[in-house]
Backbone as a ProteinNet text record, in pm:
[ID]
protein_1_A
[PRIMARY]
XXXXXXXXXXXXXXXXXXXXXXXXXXXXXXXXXXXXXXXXXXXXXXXXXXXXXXXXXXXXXXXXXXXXXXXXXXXXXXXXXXXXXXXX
[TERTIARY]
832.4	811.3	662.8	591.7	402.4	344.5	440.2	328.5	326.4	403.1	511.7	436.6	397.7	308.3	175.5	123.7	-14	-47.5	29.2	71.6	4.6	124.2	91.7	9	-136.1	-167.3	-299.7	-301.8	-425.5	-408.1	-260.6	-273.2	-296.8	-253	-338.6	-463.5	-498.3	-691.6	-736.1	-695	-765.8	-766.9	-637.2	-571	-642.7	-700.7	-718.4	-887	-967.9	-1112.7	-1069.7	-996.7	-979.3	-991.7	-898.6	-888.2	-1007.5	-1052.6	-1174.3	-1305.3	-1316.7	-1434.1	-1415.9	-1325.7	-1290.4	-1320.3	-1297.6	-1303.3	-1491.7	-1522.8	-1654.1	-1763.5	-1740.5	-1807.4	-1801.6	-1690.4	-1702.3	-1786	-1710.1	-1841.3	-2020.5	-2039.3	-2170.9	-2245.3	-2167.1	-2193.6	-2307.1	-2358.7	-2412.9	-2538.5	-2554.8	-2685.5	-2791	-2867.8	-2978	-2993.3	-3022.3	-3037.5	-2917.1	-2794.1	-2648.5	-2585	-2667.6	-2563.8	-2591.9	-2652.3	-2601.4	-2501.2	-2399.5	-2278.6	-2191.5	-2174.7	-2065.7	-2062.5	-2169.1	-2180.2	-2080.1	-2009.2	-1917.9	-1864.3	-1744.2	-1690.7	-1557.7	-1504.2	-1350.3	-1270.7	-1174.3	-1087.9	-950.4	-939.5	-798.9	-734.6	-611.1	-537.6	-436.3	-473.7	-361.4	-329.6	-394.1	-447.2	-427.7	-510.3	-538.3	-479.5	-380.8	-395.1	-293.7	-311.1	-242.2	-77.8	-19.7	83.3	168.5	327.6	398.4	419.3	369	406.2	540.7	635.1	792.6	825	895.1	952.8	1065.7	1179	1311.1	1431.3	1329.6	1384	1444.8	1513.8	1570.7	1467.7	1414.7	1296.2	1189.7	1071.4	941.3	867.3	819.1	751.6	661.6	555.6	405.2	367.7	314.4	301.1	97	34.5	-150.8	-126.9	-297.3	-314.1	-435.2	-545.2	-665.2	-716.7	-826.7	-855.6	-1029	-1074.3	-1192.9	-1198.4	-1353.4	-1369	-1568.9	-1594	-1734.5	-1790.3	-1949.2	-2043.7	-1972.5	-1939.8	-1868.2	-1764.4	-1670	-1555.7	-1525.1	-1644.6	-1642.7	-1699.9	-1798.4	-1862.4	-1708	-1694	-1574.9	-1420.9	-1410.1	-1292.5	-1322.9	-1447.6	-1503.8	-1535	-1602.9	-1584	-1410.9	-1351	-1182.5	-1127.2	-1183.9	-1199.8	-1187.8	-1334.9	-1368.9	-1325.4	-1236	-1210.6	-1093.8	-996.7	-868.4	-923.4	-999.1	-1035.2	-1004.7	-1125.2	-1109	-1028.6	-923.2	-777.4	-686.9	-662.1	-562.5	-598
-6710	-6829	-6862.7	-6856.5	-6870.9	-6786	-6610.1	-6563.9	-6585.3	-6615.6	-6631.7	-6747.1	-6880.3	-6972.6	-6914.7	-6848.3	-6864.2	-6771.4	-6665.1	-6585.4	-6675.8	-6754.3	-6838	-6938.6	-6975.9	-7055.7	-6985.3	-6829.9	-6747.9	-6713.9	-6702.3	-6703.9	-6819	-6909.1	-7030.9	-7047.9	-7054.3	-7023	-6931.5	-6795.9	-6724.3	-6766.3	-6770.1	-6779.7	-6926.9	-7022.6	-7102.5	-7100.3	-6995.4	-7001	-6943.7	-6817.7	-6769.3	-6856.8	-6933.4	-7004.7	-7142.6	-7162.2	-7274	-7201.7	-7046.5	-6960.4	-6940.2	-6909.7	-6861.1	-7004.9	-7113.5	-7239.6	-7270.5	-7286.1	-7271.9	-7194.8	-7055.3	-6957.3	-6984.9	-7020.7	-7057.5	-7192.6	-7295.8	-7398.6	-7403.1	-7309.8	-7263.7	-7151.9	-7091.6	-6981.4	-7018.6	-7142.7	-7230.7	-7269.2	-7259.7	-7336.8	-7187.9	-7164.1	-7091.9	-7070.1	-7133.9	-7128.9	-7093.4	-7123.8	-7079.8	-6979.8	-6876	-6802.1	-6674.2	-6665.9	-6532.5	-6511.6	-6658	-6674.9	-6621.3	-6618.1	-6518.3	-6413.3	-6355.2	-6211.6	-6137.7	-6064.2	-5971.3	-5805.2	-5815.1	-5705.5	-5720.8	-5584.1	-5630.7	-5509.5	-5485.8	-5371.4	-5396.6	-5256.6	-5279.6	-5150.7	-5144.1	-5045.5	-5057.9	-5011.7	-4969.9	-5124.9	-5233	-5360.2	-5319.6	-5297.8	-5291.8	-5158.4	-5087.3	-4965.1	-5014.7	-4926.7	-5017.9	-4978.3	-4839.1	-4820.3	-4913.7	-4883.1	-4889.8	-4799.1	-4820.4	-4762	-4665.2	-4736.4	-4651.7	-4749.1	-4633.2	-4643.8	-4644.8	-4686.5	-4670.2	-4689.7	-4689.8	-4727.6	-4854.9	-4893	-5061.8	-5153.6	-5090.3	-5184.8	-5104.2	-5175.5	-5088.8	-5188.6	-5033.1	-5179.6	-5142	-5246.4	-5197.4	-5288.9	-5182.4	-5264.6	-5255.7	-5374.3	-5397.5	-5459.9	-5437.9	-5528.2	-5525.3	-5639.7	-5717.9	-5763.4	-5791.5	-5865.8	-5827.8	-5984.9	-6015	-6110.8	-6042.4	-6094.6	-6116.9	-6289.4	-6317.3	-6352.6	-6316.2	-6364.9	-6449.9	-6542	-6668.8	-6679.7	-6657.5	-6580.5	-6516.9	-6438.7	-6340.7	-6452.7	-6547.3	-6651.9	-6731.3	-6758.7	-6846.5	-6784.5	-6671	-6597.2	-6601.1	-6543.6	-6563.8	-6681.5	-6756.5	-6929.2	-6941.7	-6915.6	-6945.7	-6889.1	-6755.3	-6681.6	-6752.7	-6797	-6826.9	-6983.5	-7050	-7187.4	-7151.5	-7050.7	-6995.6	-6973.7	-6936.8	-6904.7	-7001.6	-7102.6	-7218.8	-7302.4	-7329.1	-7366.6	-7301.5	-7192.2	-7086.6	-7149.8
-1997.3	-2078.3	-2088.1	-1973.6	-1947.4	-2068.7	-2013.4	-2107.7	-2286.2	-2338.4	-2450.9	-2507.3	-2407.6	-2479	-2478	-2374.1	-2370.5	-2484.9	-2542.3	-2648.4	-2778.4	-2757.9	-2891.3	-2938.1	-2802.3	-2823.6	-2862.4	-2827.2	-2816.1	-2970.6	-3019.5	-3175.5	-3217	-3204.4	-3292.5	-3319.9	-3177	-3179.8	-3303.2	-3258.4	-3343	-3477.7	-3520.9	-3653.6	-3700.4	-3635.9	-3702	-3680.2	-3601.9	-3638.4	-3790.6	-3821.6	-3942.9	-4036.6	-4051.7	-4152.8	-4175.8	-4066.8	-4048.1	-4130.8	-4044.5	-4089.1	-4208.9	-4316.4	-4480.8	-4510.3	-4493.2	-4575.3	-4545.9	-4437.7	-4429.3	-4444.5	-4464.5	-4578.5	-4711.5	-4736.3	-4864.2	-4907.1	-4851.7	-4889.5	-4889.4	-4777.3	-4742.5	-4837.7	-4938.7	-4973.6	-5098.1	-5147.4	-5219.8	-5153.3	-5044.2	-4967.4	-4917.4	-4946.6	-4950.6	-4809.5	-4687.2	-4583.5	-4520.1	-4521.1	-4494.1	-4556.1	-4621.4	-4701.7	-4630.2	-4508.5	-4434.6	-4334.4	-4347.5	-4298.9	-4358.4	-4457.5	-4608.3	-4553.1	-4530.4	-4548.8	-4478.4	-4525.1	-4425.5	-4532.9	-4511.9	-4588.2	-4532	-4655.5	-4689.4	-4660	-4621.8	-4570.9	-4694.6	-4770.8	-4859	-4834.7	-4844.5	-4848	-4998.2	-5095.8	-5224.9	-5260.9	-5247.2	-5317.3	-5471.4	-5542.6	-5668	-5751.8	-5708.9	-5781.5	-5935.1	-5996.9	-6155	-6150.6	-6074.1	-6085.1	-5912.7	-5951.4	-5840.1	-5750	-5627.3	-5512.7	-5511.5	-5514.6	-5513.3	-5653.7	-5699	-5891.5	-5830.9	-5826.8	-5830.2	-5949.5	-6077.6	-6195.5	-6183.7	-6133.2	-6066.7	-6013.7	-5941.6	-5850.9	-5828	-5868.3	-5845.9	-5752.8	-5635.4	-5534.7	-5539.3	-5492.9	-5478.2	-5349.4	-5224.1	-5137.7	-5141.5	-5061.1	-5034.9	-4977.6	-4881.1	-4790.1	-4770.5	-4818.3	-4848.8	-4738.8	-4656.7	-4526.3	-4559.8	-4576.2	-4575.1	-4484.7	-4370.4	-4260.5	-4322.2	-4276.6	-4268.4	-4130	-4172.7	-4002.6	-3924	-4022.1	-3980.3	-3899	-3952.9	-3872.3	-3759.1	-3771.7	-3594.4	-3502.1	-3535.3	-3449.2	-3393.2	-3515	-3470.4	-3365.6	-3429.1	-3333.8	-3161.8	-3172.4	-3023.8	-2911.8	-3024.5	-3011.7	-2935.9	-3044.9	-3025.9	-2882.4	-2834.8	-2726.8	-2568.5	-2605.7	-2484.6	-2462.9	-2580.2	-2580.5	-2513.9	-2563.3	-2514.4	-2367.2	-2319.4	-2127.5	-2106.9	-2125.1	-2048.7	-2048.7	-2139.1	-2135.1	-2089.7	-2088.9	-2010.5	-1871
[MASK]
++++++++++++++++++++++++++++++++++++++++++++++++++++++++++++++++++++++++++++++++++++++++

């Protein structure tokens, strides 16, 4: 049951520098002095291709998967890290 929360609280953390870091790159991405927080890069796998993955004449699927990570972000995950220590 311990490990199961502490599980989920180490995902929250993270998951929510994520989402803190994407909203705050973005607002920052406008200010001249803050805009080497944006900076990152993007990992895709078959995202954009124009056809479907599997044709099944019935159902055509197309599976992607997009993940853009900024400066920002990694500050913050780690941030989230060591906030997760000292609460654990």
């Amino acid at each position: 049951m311990q490990k199961s929360k502490n599980f989920f609280l180490l995902l929250f953390f993270v998951l929510a520098a994520l989402v803190i870091g994407g909203l705050v790159s973005e607002l920052t991405a406008g200010i001249p002095w803050l805009k080497w927080l944006t900076y990152g890069q993007s990992i895709a796998f078959n995202s954009d291709s124009a056809g479907p993955l599997i044709d099944l004449q019935i159902i055509q699927l197309n599976f992607g998967f997009r993940m853009q990570i900024s400066v920002l972000q990694i500050i913050l995950i780690v941030a989230a890290l060591l906030i997760y220590r000292k609460v654990r």
